[in-house]
C-alpha cells in the first residue's frame, strides 16, 4: 500500500505530457486574436462628440446654400458654400485631433507617472 501512495503522489505532482497535436492546437488558439464587441453609436458619440456636431453643421450649411441657390440669392449661396467648406475643414481637423490623441503614448514621456502605477 505504501508504494501505491507514493506512485499516486508522484503522478499527481507531475504534469501530464502534451502530445504534438495538443501543443499545435494550443499554439493555434493563442494566435487567434480575441475580438470584443463593436462600439455602439452612443458610445462613439460620448467619446467623440465634436465629430457629429461638425457633420451636422456641414449639412446645415450645405442645405442652406442649396436653398439659397434655388431662391436665386447668389451672394448668400456663395457665403453658405464657403461656410460649408470651412465646417468640413474644421470637422476634418477635429477628426485628425481625435485620431492623434489616441495614437499618442504618454508612457514614453520622461517624468510621466500615472496615478495607477504610483499606487503599486
mmCIF file of C-alpha atoms in Angstrom, residues 1-15:
data_model
loop_
_atom_site.group_PDB
_atom_site.id
_atom_site.type_symbol
_atom_site.label_atom_id
_atom_site.label_comp_id
_atom_site.label_asym_id
_atom_site.label_seq_id
_atom_site.Cartn_x
_atom_site.Cartn_y
_atom_site.Cartn_z
ATOM 1 C CA UNK A 1 0.000 0.000 0.000
ATOM 2 C CA UNK A 2 2.783 2.414 0.753
ATOM 3 C CA UNK A 3 4.216 2.067 -2.716
ATOM 4 C CA UNK A 4 0.851 2.765 -4.365
ATOM 5 C CA UNK A 5 0.500 6.009 -2.367
ATOM 6 C CA UNK A 6 3.955 7.166 -3.488
ATOM 7 C CA UNK A 7 3.107 6.380 -7.130
ATOM 8 C CA UNK A 8 -0.146 8.364 -6.829
ATOM 9 C CA UNK A 9 1.655 11.291 -5.185
ATOM 10 C CA UNK A 10 4.346 11.220 -7.852
ATOM 11 C CA UNK A 11 1.826 11.120 -10.704
ATOM 12 C CA UNK A 12 -0.258 13.904 -9.116
ATOM 13 C CA UNK A 13 2.772 16.190 -8.831
ATOM 14 C CA UNK A 14 3.850 15.648 -12.452
ATOM 15 C CA UNK A 15 2.017 17.446 -15.197
#
